[in-house]
XYZ file of C-alpha atoms in Angstrom:
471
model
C -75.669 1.396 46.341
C -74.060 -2.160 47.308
C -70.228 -2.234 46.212
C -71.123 -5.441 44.335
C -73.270 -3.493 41.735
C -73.363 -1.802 38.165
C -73.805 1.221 39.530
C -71.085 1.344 41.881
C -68.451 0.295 39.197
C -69.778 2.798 36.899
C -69.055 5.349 39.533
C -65.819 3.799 40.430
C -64.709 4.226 37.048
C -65.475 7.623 36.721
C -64.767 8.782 39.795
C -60.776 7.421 38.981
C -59.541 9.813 35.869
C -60.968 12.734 38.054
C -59.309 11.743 41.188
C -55.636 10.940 39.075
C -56.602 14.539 37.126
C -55.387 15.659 41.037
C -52.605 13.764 41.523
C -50.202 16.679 41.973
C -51.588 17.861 44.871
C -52.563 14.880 47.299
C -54.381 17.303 49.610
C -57.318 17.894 47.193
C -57.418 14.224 46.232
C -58.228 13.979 49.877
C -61.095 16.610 49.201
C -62.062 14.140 46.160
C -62.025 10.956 47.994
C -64.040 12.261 50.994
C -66.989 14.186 49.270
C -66.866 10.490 46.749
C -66.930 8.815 50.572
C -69.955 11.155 52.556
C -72.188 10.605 48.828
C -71.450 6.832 48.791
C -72.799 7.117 52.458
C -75.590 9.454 51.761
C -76.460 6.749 48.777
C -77.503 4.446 51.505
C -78.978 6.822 53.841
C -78.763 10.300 54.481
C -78.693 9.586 58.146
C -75.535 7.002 57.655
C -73.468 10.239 56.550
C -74.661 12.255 59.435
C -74.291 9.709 61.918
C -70.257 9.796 60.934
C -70.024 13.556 60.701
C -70.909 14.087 64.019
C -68.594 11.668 65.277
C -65.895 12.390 63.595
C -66.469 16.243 64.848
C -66.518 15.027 68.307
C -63.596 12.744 68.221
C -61.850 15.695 66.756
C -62.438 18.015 69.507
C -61.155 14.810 72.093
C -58.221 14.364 70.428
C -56.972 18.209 70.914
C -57.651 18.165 74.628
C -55.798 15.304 74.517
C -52.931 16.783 73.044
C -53.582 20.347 74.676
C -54.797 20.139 77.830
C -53.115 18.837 81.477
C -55.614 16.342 82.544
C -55.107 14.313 78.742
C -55.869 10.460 80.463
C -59.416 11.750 81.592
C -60.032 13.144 78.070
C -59.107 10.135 76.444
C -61.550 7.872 78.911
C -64.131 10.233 77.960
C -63.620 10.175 74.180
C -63.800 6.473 74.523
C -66.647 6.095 76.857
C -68.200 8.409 74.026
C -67.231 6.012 71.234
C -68.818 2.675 72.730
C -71.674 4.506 74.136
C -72.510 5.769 70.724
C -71.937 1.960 69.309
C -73.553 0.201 72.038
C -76.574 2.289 71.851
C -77.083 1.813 67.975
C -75.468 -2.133 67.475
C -77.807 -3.369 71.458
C -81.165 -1.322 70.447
C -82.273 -4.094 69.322
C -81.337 -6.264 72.370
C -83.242 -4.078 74.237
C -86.194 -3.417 72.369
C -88.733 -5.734 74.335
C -88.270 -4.028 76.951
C -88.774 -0.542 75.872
C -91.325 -1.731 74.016
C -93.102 -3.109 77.293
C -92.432 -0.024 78.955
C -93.841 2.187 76.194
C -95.631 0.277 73.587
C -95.471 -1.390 70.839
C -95.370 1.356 68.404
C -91.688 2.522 70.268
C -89.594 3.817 67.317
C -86.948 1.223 65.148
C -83.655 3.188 65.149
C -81.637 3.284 62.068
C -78.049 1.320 62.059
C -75.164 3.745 60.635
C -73.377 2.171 58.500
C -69.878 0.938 59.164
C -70.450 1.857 62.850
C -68.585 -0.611 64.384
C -65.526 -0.685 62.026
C -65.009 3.387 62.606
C -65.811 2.875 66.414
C -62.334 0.838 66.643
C -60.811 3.104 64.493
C -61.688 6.093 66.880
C -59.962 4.406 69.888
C -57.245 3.614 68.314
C -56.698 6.716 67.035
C -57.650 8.915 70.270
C -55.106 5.845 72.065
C -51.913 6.509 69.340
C -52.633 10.897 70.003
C -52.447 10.238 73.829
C -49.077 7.889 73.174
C -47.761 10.707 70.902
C -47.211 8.186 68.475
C -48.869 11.213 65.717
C -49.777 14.415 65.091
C -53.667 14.957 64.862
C -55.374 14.766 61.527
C -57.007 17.925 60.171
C -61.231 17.510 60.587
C -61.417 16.722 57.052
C -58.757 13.920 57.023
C -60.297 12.552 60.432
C -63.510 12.111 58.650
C -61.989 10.620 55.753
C -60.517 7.929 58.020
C -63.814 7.105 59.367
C -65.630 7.414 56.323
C -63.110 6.120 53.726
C -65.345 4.433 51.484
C -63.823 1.073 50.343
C -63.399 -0.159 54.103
C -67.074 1.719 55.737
C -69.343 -1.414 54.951
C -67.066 -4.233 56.528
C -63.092 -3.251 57.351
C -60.481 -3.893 57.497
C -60.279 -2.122 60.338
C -57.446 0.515 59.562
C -55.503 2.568 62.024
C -53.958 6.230 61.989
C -50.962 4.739 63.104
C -48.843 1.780 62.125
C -50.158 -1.989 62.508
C -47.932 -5.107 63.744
C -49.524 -8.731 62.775
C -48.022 -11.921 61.269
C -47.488 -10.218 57.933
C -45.010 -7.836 59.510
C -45.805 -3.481 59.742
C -48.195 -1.961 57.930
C -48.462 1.014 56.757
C -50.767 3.545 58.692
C -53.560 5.703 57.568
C -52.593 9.285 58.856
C -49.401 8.562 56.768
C -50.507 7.801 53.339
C -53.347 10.505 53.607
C -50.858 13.730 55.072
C -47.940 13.310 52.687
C -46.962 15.843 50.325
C -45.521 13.437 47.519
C -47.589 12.437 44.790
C -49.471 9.098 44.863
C -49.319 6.699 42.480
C -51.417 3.316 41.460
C -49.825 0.768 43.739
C -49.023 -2.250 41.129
C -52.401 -2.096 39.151
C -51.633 -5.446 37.781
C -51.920 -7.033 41.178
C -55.089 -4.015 42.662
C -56.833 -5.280 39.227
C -56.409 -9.223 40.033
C -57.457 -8.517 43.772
C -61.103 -7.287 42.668
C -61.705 -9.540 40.108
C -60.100 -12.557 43.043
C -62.618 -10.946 45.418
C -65.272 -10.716 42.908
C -64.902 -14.563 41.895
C -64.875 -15.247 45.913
C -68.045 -13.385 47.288
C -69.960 -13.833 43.797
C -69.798 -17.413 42.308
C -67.836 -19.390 45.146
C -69.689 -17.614 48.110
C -72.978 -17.532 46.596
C -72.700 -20.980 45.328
C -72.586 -22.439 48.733
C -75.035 -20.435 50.028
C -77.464 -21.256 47.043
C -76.825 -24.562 46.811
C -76.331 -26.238 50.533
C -75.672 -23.779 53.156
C -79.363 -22.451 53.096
C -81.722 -25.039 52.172
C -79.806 -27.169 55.100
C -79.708 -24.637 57.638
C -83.505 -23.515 56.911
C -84.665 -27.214 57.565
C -81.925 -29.470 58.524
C -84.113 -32.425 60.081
C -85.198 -33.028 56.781
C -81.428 -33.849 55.783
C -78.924 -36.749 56.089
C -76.016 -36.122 57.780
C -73.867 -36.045 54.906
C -75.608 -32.943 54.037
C -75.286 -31.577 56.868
C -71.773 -31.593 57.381
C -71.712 -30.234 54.159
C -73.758 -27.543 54.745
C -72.051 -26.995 58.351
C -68.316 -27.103 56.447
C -69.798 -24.929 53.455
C -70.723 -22.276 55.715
C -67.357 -22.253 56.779
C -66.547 -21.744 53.440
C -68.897 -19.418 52.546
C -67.863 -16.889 55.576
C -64.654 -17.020 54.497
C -65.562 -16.576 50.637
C -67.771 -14.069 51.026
C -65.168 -11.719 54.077
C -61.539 -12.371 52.344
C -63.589 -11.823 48.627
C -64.748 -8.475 50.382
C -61.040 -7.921 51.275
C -59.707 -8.558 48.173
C -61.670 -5.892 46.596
C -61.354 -2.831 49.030
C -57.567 -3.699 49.193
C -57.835 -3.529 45.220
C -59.632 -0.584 44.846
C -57.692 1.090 47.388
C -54.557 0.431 45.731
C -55.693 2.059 42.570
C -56.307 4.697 44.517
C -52.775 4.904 45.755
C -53.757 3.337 49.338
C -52.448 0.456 51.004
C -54.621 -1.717 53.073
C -53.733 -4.020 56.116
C -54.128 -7.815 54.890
C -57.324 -9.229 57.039
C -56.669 -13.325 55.940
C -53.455 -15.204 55.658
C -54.838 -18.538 55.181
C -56.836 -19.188 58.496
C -58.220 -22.344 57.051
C -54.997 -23.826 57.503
C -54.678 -22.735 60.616
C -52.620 -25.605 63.603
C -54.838 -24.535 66.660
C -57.442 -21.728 67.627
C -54.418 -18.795 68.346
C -52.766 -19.716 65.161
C -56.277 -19.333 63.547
C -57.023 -15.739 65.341
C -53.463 -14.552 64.144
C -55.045 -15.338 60.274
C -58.572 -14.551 60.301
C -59.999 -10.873 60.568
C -56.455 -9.826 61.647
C -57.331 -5.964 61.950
C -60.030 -7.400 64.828
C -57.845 -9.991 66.136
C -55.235 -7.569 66.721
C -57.006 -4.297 67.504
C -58.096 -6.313 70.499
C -54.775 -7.428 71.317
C -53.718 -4.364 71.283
C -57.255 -2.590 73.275
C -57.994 -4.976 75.235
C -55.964 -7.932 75.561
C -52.662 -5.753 76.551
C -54.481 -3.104 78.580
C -55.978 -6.137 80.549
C -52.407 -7.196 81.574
C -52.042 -9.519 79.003
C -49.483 -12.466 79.407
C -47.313 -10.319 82.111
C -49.084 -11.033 85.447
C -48.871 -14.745 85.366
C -50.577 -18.031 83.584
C -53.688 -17.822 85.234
C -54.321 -14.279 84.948
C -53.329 -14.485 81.093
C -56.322 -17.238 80.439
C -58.402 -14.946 81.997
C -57.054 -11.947 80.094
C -58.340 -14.048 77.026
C -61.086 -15.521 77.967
C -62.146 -11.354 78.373
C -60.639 -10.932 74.886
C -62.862 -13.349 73.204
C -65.852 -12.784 75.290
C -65.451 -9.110 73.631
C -65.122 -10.349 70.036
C -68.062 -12.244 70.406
C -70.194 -9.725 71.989
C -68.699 -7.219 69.119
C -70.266 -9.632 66.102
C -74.095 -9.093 67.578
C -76.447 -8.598 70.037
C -77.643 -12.341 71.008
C -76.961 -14.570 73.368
C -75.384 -17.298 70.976
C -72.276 -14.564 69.657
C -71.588 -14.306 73.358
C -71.585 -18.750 73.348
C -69.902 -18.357 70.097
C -67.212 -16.178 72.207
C -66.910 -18.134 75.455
C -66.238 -21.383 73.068
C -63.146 -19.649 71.584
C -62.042 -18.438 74.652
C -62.215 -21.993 76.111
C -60.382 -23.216 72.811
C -57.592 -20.537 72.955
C -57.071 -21.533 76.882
C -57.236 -25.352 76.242
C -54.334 -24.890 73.401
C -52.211 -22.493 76.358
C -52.808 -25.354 79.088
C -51.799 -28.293 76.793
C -48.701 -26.287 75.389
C -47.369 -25.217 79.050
C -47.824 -28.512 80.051
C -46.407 -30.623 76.800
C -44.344 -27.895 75.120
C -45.193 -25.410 72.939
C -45.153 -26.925 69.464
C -47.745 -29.785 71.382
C -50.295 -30.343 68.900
C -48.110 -30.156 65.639
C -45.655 -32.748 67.176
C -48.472 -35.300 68.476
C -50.296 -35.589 65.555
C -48.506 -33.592 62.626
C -49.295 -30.488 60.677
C -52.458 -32.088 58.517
C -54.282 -33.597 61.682
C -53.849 -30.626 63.565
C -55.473 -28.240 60.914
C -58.064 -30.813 60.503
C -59.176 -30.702 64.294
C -58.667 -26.821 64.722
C -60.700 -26.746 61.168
C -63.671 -28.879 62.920
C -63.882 -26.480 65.937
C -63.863 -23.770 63.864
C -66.968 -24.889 61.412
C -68.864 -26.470 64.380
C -68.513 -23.067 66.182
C -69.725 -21.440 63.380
C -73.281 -22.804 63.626
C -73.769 -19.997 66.081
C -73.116 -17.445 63.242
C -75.816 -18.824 61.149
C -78.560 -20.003 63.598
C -80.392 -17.385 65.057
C -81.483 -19.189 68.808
C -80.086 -21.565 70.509
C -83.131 -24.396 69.609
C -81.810 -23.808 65.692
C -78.368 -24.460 66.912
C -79.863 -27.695 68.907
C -81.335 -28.913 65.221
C -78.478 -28.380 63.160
C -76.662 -30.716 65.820
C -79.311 -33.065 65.575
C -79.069 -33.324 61.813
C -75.121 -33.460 62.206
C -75.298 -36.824 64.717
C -77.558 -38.656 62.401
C -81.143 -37.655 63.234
C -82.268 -36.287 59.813
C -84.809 -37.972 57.456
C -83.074 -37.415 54.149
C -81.610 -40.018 52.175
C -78.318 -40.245 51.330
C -76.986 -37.423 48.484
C -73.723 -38.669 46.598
C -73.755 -34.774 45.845
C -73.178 -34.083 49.603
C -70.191 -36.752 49.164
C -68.776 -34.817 46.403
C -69.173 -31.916 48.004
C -67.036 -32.487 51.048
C -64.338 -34.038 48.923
C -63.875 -31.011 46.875
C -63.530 -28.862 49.820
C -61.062 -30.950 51.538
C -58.986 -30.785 48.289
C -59.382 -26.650 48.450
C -58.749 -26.829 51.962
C -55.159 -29.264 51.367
C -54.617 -27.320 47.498
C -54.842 -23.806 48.884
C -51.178 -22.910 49.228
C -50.423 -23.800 45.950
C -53.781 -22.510 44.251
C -52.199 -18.754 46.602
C -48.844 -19.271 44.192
C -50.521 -19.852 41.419
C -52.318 -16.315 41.995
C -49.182 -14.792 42.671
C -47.277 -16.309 39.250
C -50.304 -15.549 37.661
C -49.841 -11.643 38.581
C -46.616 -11.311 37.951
C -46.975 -13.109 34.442
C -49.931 -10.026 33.645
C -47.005 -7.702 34.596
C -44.820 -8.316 32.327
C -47.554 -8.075 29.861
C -48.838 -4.522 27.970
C -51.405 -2.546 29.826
C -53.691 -2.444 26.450
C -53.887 -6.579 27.113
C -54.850 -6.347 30.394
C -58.338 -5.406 29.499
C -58.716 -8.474 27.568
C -57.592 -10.546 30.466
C -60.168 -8.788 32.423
C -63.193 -8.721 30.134
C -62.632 -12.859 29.750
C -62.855 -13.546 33.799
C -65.790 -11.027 33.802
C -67.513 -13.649 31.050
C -66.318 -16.425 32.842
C -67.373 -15.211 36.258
C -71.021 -14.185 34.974
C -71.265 -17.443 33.017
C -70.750 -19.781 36.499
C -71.873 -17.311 39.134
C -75.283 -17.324 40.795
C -78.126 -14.756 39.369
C -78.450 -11.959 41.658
C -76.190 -10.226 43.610
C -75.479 -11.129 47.182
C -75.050 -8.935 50.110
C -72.090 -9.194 52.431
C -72.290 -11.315 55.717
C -70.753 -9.255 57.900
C -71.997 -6.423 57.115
C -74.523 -7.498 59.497
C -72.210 -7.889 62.443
């Protein structure tokens, strides 16, 4: 049961007067919210829910020897070994599959990919990392599982932590807070949760799907037979798209969430916009960028044992995040290339100061050249060998067959308007909420029902899946 469907809305809806019928007693809305989370998981496959249960069981049991027992650092290695050995095995079967299959035959089983795997993998070691810093008590079995199971954020993040988070927006608010207190919850402004799902709704459905309809796959499926206005198009729409169809996701779990009394770390702050390739990794997927500044970057030494050492400290960091998007050989190119890109910007800035690219070419040319890195990098993502990847480039220097399209022209214009519009088009969101606050509730459903018209009216037929719910 995709979130994007009439049935999940229809459950939604009557799921919230049931859970709000609780509200005096935040424990058993707990109760509500994970049986609503292990059925939502059992509606995709009873083996998804399983899969979960079991882990969250065993990262239970870690966490009190942790907590209980002398030798806690060896416990907490082992609870993490445990987590990525359960990920790699499931997310790298496939990686490996030739190989069992030449050693056994080709009838050697598929295995079935939990759902969310990856998301609550992150989650476990941070949470097994904040019991071993003391930084909280350990949640109960049933709140554990909730945290890993928490249905909003189980298909694609954001990646939430027990404990508190730190990124450009400032502190957020942990999980194992909001889900053990004893005060009664309330909506958290409904005005602005509404205007977040029906945002992410107009993002993933029409905007996302539009690009993906009307350039992004014919291009990519034969882009030899295209000029090379299309391409770019197609190559800068995809950029589009994957941010589209991942902040529209956002919007909508952070949404629902909040009418369900639960705040949400932000996961985009404009990375579009972004001034170089760090400034764009402190925007985009934030709850990933900075889970592995905090797991891996950090632990790694980070920036403390000299210049050198800190490239290669990154250069490890993105290796890691490519590596954690798939199995192939081109996320781990996709990887190195951002590593290379986040070392070039530390090299130039230690060298020419540290506000070098901003002051040599200004704000607009240096989110235009961090902008083309980031789409041309992002070929990888939609390519699936490295031979694709070789005729998409092909297409993009000139070696297509098409004829001109003034579409394609028209295209690229109107995303370099979004792309130099988008802080103001972010205000007028933000006036826009506040304006519905000051209005009635009962009026609020009008509002609603006449972007639902407009949104079906101008949106693709069908409903599409979400992109990274593959990685």
């Amino acid at each position: 049961m995709p979130l994007l469907s009439i049935e999940f809305a229809l459950c939604f809806l009557l799921f919230l007067p049931i859970y709000w019928s609780l509200q005096h007693s935040p424990r058993l809305q707990n109760r509500a919210l994970l049986a609503a989370s292990l059925l939502y998981l059992c509606s995709v496959h009873w083996a998804a829910m399983l899969a979960v249960v079991w882990f969250a069981l065993a990262i239970y049991q870690i966490a009190l020897k942790i907590q209980t027992v002398a030798n806690r650092k060896t416990w907490l290695w082992v609870g993490i070994a445990l987590a990525l050995a359960n990920l790699g095995f499931f997310k790298y079967f496939d990686f490996f599959r030739p190989s069992f299959q030449a050693a056994f035959g080709e009838n050697f089983a598929d295995l079935f990919m939990p759902l969310g795997i990856s998301y609550y993998t992150f989650q476990a070691i941070a949470y097994l990392v904040g019991i071993y810093r003391s930084e909280y008590k350990p949640l109960i079995r049933g709140d554990l599982l909730l945290h890993f199971s928490f249905f909003p954020t189980i298909t694609s993040g954001p990646i939430i932590r027990a404990g508190s988070l730190k990124n450009i927006n400032g502190m957020q608010t942990g999980f194992a807070e909001q889900a053990t207190t004893d005060t009664p919850r309330q909506m958290v402004r409904p005005a602005l949760a509404l205007c977040f799902i029906a945002l992410g709704l107009a993002k993933k459905w029409w905007l996302s799907g539009m690009l993906a309809e009307n350039w992004v796959n014919p291009v990519f499926e034969n882009p030899l037979q295209y000029d090379v206005l299309s391409a770019w198009a197609a190559v800068f729409g995809y950029t589009f798209q994957l941010f589209f169809d991942f902040s529209g996701y956002t919007d909508l779990v952070i949404g629902m969430a909040m009418l369900l009394g639960f705040r949400l770390p932000e996961n985009f702050n404009m990375p579009l916009r972004a001034v170089n390739i760090r400034d764009f990794w402190e925007r985009w997927h934030m709850t990933l960028s900075t889970w592995i500044r905090d797991y891996i970057y950090i632990p790694l030494g980070g920036s403390r044992k000299g210049f050198v050492r800190t490239q290669i400290n990154v250069m490890l960091a993105m290796l890691l995040s490519g590596i954690w998007h798939g199995h192939g050989w081109n996320f781990l190119l996709w990887g190195a290339l951002h590593g290379a890109a986040f070392v070039t910007v530390n090299s130039c800035e230690r060298v020419f100061g540290t506000q070098f690219f901003t002051r040599k070419w200004g704000n607009g040319v240096s989110i235009a050249m961090t902008f083309l890195f980031i789409a041309l990098s992002f070929i990888i993502f939609r390519t699936h060998t490295l031979s694709e990847t070789g005729q998409m480039l092909m297409a993009l220097l000139g070696g297509g067959d098409g004829k001109t399209a003034w579409s394609a022209v028209m295209m690229l214009g109107l995303m370099g308007v979004f792309l130099w519009q988008y802080p103001r088009l972010r205000y007028a969101f933000e006036c826009g909420v506040h304006r519905m606050e000051r209005l009635p509730y009962w009026s609020w459903s009008f509002i609603l029902a006449m972007m639902m018209m407009i949104l079906m009216a101008v949106a693709p037929s069908g409903i599409p899946g979400f992109i990274y719910a593959n990685f």
